[in-house]
Amino acid sequence: MRDLPKRLTVGALLGSLALAAGVSVWLVSRSHTRFPQAPHLTPDTVAAKEAVTDPLLSELLADDYADAEELEYYDRAAVRQALLAEQQRATGRRAVAVAYLLAALDEDYAHNRALVLQAFEARLADPTEDDDAIEYVISLCHRGDTTLRQPLLGAARRCVGESAELLGMFYADLITSDLDGFLECLSHFPSEEQRRIADLMAASLSVASEDQVSDDQLDALYDSLVRYTTQGKPQHRAAARQCLEALDRELSDGDTTAPAAMLARQRT
């Protein structure tokens, strides 16, 4: 009977140890439940969060759309660094906008130009897509890349609605600023495509305001086209005739044969 207290003591000690272990496990479990560990941030996740708060990218790529005219308001080196970093992770519409801005900065121009043109061709194949890529190609062309004139004229047969109007404005600007260049490009297309391009050009000129295209400019354009039909290079004569006929169709009221440039003065 004297051993009983010892057994009770050992049993009580073991029970206390088990209880302490159980409480410890429960506390650890509760600590994980109440205070979960922060999610592990990979470099890509960190970069994505930084991109969201980058003031340059927030301004230049608002809604994943870009306008190269905005570049002049920012430090070129900072913009270049931010865009190159963004290009590593950007996809879809945003990636095209980044490539366009980098091309406008003349950063690896051939590569970024190719990316923009790829998006341009994808847009022509799918009319449901937005017109961003068309605007980007027009912008790069205005910035001095005359090799883009040919694909832009070739896009006429594959565009309708607002995208066709966008191209028409480009054609109108080109024919009034560089008639030789416009006719040279136009002459490389079949007759039916020439007519489509000329019609879009004429439609845009017919609604242009006096500030955009003056009556004097229209007079000069008409006279030059008349001269090209007889005195221009052989390959330019047919193209000039297409443009004259398009202007007459667009600006004529159907009851007169007055020159298109004279009719243009009646624009409201």
C-alpha positions as a Python dict, from the first residue, in 0.01 Angstrom:
ca = {
    (1, 'M'): (0, 0, 0),
    (2, 'R'): (296, 233, 44),
    (3, 'D'): (365, 224, -333),
    (4, 'L'): (26, 377, -414),
    (5, 'P'): (124, 740, -362),
    (6, 'K'): (424, 696, -595),
    (7, 'R'): (206, 552, -870),
    (8, 'L'): (-39, 832, -825),
    (9, 'T'): (244, 1084, -840),
    (10, 'V'): (388, 936, -1162),
    (11, 'G'): (40, 920, -1316),
    (12, 'A'): (-33, 1277, -1225),
    (13, 'L'): (301, 1388, -1371),
    (14, 'L'): (239, 1209, -1701),
    (15, 'G'): (-110, 1351, -1717),
    (16, 'S'): (23, 1701, -1662),
    (17, 'L'): (279, 1656, -1939),
    (18, 'A'): (14, 1531, -2180),
    (19, 'L'): (-214, 1821, -2092),
    (20, 'A'): (69, 2071, -2142),
    (21, 'A'): (152, 1917, -2481),
    (22, 'G'): (-212, 1933, -2583),
    (23, 'V'): (-244, 2294, -2479),
    (24, 'S'): (76, 2377, -2670),
    (25, 'V'): (-55, 2213, -2988),
    (26, 'W'): (-387, 2394, -2948),
    (27, 'L'): (-216, 2729, -2902),
    (28, 'V'): (1, 2676, -3210),
    (29, 'S'): (-307, 2580, -3407),
    (30, 'R'): (-491, 2888, -3285),
    (31, 'S'): (-200, 3112, -3369),
    (32, 'H'): (-206, 2987, -3731),
    (33, 'T'): (-578, 3030, -3746),
    (34, 'R'): (-589, 3382, -3607),
    (35, 'F'): (-266, 3511, -3759),
    (36, 'P'): (-213, 3354, -4105),
    (37, 'Q'): (121, 3406, -4270),
    (38, 'A'): (143, 3669, -4543),
    (39, 'P'): (127, 3520, -4896),
    (40, 'H'): (462, 3468, -5060),
    (41, 'L'): (528, 3739, -5317),
    (42, 'T'): (716, 3616, -5621),
    (43, 'P'): (921, 3863, -5824),
    (44, 'D'): (643, 3873, -6086),
    (45, 'T'): (385, 3960, -5822),
    (46, 'V'): (604, 4233, -5679),
    (47, 'A'): (671, 4371, -6024),
    (48, 'A'): (302, 4374, -6106),
    (49, 'K'): (224, 4567, -5787),
    (50, 'E'): (500, 4816, -5863),
    (51, 'A'): (370, 4864, -6215),
    (52, 'V'): (28, 4959, -6084),
    (53, 'T'): (174, 5236, -5871),
    (54, 'D'): (434, 5359, -6124),
    (55, 'P'): (317, 5713, -6206),
    (56, 'L'): (478, 5706, -6550),
    (57, 'L'): (298, 5391, -6655),
    (58, 'S'): (-26, 5506, -6498),
    (59, 'E'): (-15, 5815, -6717),
    (60, 'L'): (129, 5672, -7038),
    (61, 'L'): (-72, 5348, -7038),
    (62, 'A'): (-403, 5459, -6894),
    (63, 'D'): (-663, 5194, -6986),
    (64, 'D'): (-384, 5012, -7173),
    (65, 'Y'): (-395, 5278, -7447),
    (66, 'A'): (-99, 5494, -7548),
    (67, 'D'): (-41, 5824, -7722),
    (68, 'A'): (318, 5898, -7822),
    (69, 'E'): (249, 6271, -7809),
    (70, 'E'): (249, 6239, -7429),
    (71, 'L'): (613, 6126, -7425),
    (72, 'E'): (744, 6481, -7451),
    (73, 'Y'): (617, 6561, -7102),
    (74, 'Y'): (835, 6302, -6926),
    (75, 'D'): (1202, 6230, -6879),
    (76, 'R'): (1308, 6010, -7168),
    (77, 'A'): (1547, 5790, -6967),
    (78, 'A'): (1288, 5725, -6695),
    (79, 'V'): (1020, 5644, -6951),
    (80, 'R'): (1250, 5410, -7139),
    (81, 'Q'): (1344, 5221, -6823),
    (82, 'A'): (982, 5189, -6710),
    (83, 'L'): (861, 5071, -7050),
    (84, 'L'): (1139, 4816, -7094),
    (85, 'A'): (1056, 4668, -6754),
    (86, 'E'): (685, 4666, -6836),
    (87, 'Q'): (746, 4495, -7170),
    (88, 'Q'): (875, 4189, -6985),
    (89, 'R'): (536, 4126, -6825),
    (90, 'A'): (277, 4305, -7039),
    (91, 'T'): (37, 4100, -7250),
    (92, 'G'): (-243, 4163, -7496),
    (93, 'R'): (-350, 4519, -7566),
    (94, 'R'): (-107, 4658, -7309),
    (95, 'A'): (189, 4483, -7473),
    (96, 'V'): (103, 4645, -7807),
    (97, 'A'): (79, 4988, -7644),
    (98, 'V'): (421, 4939, -7482),
    (99, 'A'): (578, 4831, -7813),
    (100, 'Y'): (430, 5135, -7984),
    (101, 'L'): (573, 5377, -7728),
    (102, 'L'): (914, 5209, -7742),
    (103, 'A'): (908, 5234, -8122),
    (104, 'A'): (819, 5602, -8091),
    (105, 'L'): (1127, 5638, -7869),
    (106, 'D'): (1329, 5458, -8138),
    (107, 'E'): (1408, 5181, -7889),
    (108, 'D'): (1485, 4858, -8083),
    (109, 'Y'): (1265, 5007, -8353),
    (110, 'A'): (1256, 4713, -8594),
    (111, 'H'): (1145, 4471, -8321),
    (112, 'N'): (879, 4697, -8172),
    (113, 'R'): (755, 4808, -8514),
    (114, 'A'): (707, 4440, -8602),
    (115, 'L'): (501, 4386, -8286),
    (116, 'V'): (276, 4681, -8370),
    (117, 'L'): (235, 4563, -8730),
    (118, 'Q'): (148, 4214, -8608),
    (119, 'A'): (-130, 4363, -8396),
    (120, 'F'): (-235, 4575, -8695),
    (121, 'E'): (-274, 4265, -8913),
    (122, 'A'): (-465, 4089, -8635),
    (123, 'R'): (-703, 4387, -8618),
    (124, 'L'): (-765, 4373, -8993),
    (125, 'A'): (-843, 4002, -8965),
    (126, 'D'): (-1088, 4060, -8679),
    (127, 'P'): (-1310, 4370, -8716),
    (128, 'T'): (-1445, 4322, -8363),
    (129, 'E'): (-1111, 4429, -8215),
    (130, 'D'): (-1047, 4793, -8121),
    (131, 'D'): (-868, 5032, -8356),
    (132, 'D'): (-567, 5101, -8133),
    (133, 'A'): (-322, 4921, -8361),
    (134, 'I'): (-445, 5118, -8664),
    (135, 'E'): (-389, 5443, -8474),
    (136, 'Y'): (-42, 5331, -8367),
    (137, 'V'): (67, 5250, -8724),
    (138, 'I'): (-69, 5584, -8848),
    (139, 'S'): (119, 5761, -8568),
    (140, 'L'): (449, 5590, -8650),
    (141, 'C'): (398, 5678, -9014),
    (142, 'H'): (341, 6044, -8925),
    (143, 'R'): (658, 6028, -8716),
    (144, 'G'): (862, 5952, -9027),
    (145, 'D'): (829, 5582, -9115),
    (146, 'T'): (707, 5618, -9474),
    (147, 'T'): (733, 5241, -9529),
    (148, 'L'): (409, 5212, -9332),
    (149, 'R'): (213, 5397, -9600),
    (150, 'Q'): (176, 5084, -9811),
    (151, 'P'): (14, 4864, -9542),
    (152, 'L'): (-207, 5154, -9439),
    (153, 'L'): (-338, 5201, -9792),
    (154, 'G'): (-377, 4826, -9827),
    (155, 'A'): (-600, 4821, -9518),
    (156, 'A'): (-876, 5014, -9698),
    (157, 'R'): (-1045, 4706, -9843),
    (158, 'R'): (-1061, 4538, -9503),
    (159, 'C'): (-1206, 4821, -9296),
    (160, 'V'): (-1553, 4969, -9260),
    (161, 'G'): (-1722, 5210, -9022),
    (162, 'E'): (-1504, 5406, -8781),
    (163, 'S'): (-1183, 5231, -8882),
    (164, 'A'): (-1247, 5324, -9246),
    (165, 'E'): (-1304, 5686, -9142),
    (166, 'L'): (-978, 5675, -8949),
    (167, 'L'): (-793, 5556, -9259),
    (168, 'G'): (-974, 5813, -9474),
    (169, 'M'): (-843, 6094, -9254),
    (170, 'F'): (-492, 5955, -9293),
    (171, 'Y'): (-531, 5939, -9673),
    (172, 'A'): (-666, 6296, -9684),
    (173, 'D'): (-373, 6421, -9478),
    (174, 'L'): (-124, 6234, -9693),
    (175, 'I'): (-258, 6349, -10030),
    (176, 'T'): (-262, 6714, -9919),
    (177, 'S'): (85, 6700, -9765),
    (178, 'D'): (267, 6470, -10008),
    (179, 'L'): (79, 6420, -10334),
    (180, 'D'): (373, 6250, -10506),
    (181, 'G'): (411, 6003, -10221),
    (182, 'F'): (39, 5929, -10209),
    (183, 'L'): (13, 5864, -10583),
    (184, 'E'): (325, 5649, -10577),
    (185, 'C'): (175, 5425, -10309),
    (186, 'L'): (-168, 5424, -10471),
    (187, 'S'): (-26, 5322, -10809),
    (188, 'H'): (85, 4985, -10669),
    (189, 'F'): (-273, 4871, -10603),
    (190, 'P'): (-524, 4721, -10848),
    (191, 'S'): (-784, 4957, -10993),
    (192, 'E'): (-1067, 4851, -10762),
    (193, 'E'): (-853, 4899, -10453),
    (194, 'Q'): (-738, 5237, -10584),
    (195, 'R'): (-1101, 5340, -10612),
    (196, 'R'): (-1177, 5233, -10255),
    (197, 'I'): (-878, 5425, -10119),
    (198, 'A'): (-962, 5733, -10325),
    (199, 'D'): (-1324, 5723, -10208),
    (200, 'L'): (-1220, 5717, -9841),
    (201, 'M'): (-981, 6004, -9905),
    (202, 'A'): (-1246, 6212, -10080),
    (203, 'A'): (-1508, 6141, -9813),
    (204, 'S'): (-1271, 6270, -9546),
    (205, 'L'): (-1184, 6584, -9744),
    (206, 'S'): (-1553, 6658, -9801),
    (207, 'V'): (-1618, 6690, -9428),
    (208, 'A'): (-1288, 6851, -9332),
    (209, 'S'): (-1319, 7195, -9181),
    (210, 'E'): (-1160, 7507, -9328),
    (211, 'D'): (-899, 7492, -9053),
    (212, 'Q'): (-807, 7135, -9146),
    (213, 'V'): (-806, 7177, -9525),
    (214, 'S'): (-850, 7522, -9672),
    (215, 'D'): (-1026, 7595, -9998),
    (216, 'D'): (-692, 7708, -10142),
    (217, 'Q'): (-546, 7367, -10057),
    (218, 'L'): (-836, 7192, -10229),
    (219, 'D'): (-798, 7414, -10535),
    (220, 'A'): (-426, 7337, -10551),
    (221, 'L'): (-489, 6966, -10502),
    (222, 'Y'): (-747, 6952, -10778),
    (223, 'D'): (-526, 7143, -11023),
    (224, 'S'): (-230, 6918, -10942),
    (225, 'L'): (-434, 6602, -10997),
    (226, 'V'): (-554, 6732, -11333),
    (227, 'R'): (-194, 6797, -11432),
    (228, 'Y'): (-84, 6451, -11315),
    (229, 'T'): (-342, 6280, -11537),
    (230, 'T'): (-166, 6407, -11846),
    (231, 'Q'): (186, 6505, -11745),
    (232, 'G'): (270, 6278, -11455),
    (233, 'K'): (460, 5952, -11460),
    (234, 'P'): (270, 5683, -11647),
    (235, 'Q'): (206, 5481, -11330),
    (236, 'H'): (74, 5791, -11153),
    (237, 'R'): (-175, 5900, -11421),
    (238, 'A'): (-434, 5633, -11348),
    (239, 'A'): (-400, 5688, -10974),
    (240, 'A'): (-451, 6064, -11019),
    (241, 'R'): (-759, 5999, -11230),
    (242, 'Q'): (-904, 5777, -10958),
    (243, 'C'): (-859, 6058, -10707),
    (244, 'L'): (-1019, 6317, -10935),
    (245, 'E'): (-1320, 6096, -10999),
    (246, 'A'): (-1356, 6024, -10627),
    (247, 'L'): (-1351, 6397, -10545),
    (248, 'D'): (-1612, 6467, -10812),
    (249, 'R'): (-1837, 6188, -10684),
    (250, 'E'): (-1808, 6306, -10327),
    (251, 'L'): (-1834, 6681, -10375),
    (252, 'S'): (-2069, 6695, -10671),
    (253, 'D'): (-2440, 6746, -10607),
    (254, 'G'): (-2531, 6540, -10911),
    (255, 'D'): (-2673, 6838, -11104),
    (256, 'T'): (-2353, 7011, -11201),
    (257, 'T'): (-2022, 6936, -11361),
    (258, 'A'): (-1835, 7212, -11178),
    (259, 'P'): (-1485, 7121, -11062),
    (260, 'A'): (-1472, 6959, -10722),
    (261, 'A'): (-1250, 7232, -10581),
    (262, 'M'): (-1511, 7497, -10666),
    (263, 'L'): (-1785, 7287, -10510),
    (264, 'A'): (-1573, 7252, -10201),
    (265, 'R'): (-1618, 7623, -10131),
    (266, 'Q'): (-1985, 7551, -10068),
    (267, 'R'): (-1905, 7333, -9769),
    (268, 'T'): (-2075, 7432, -9446),
}
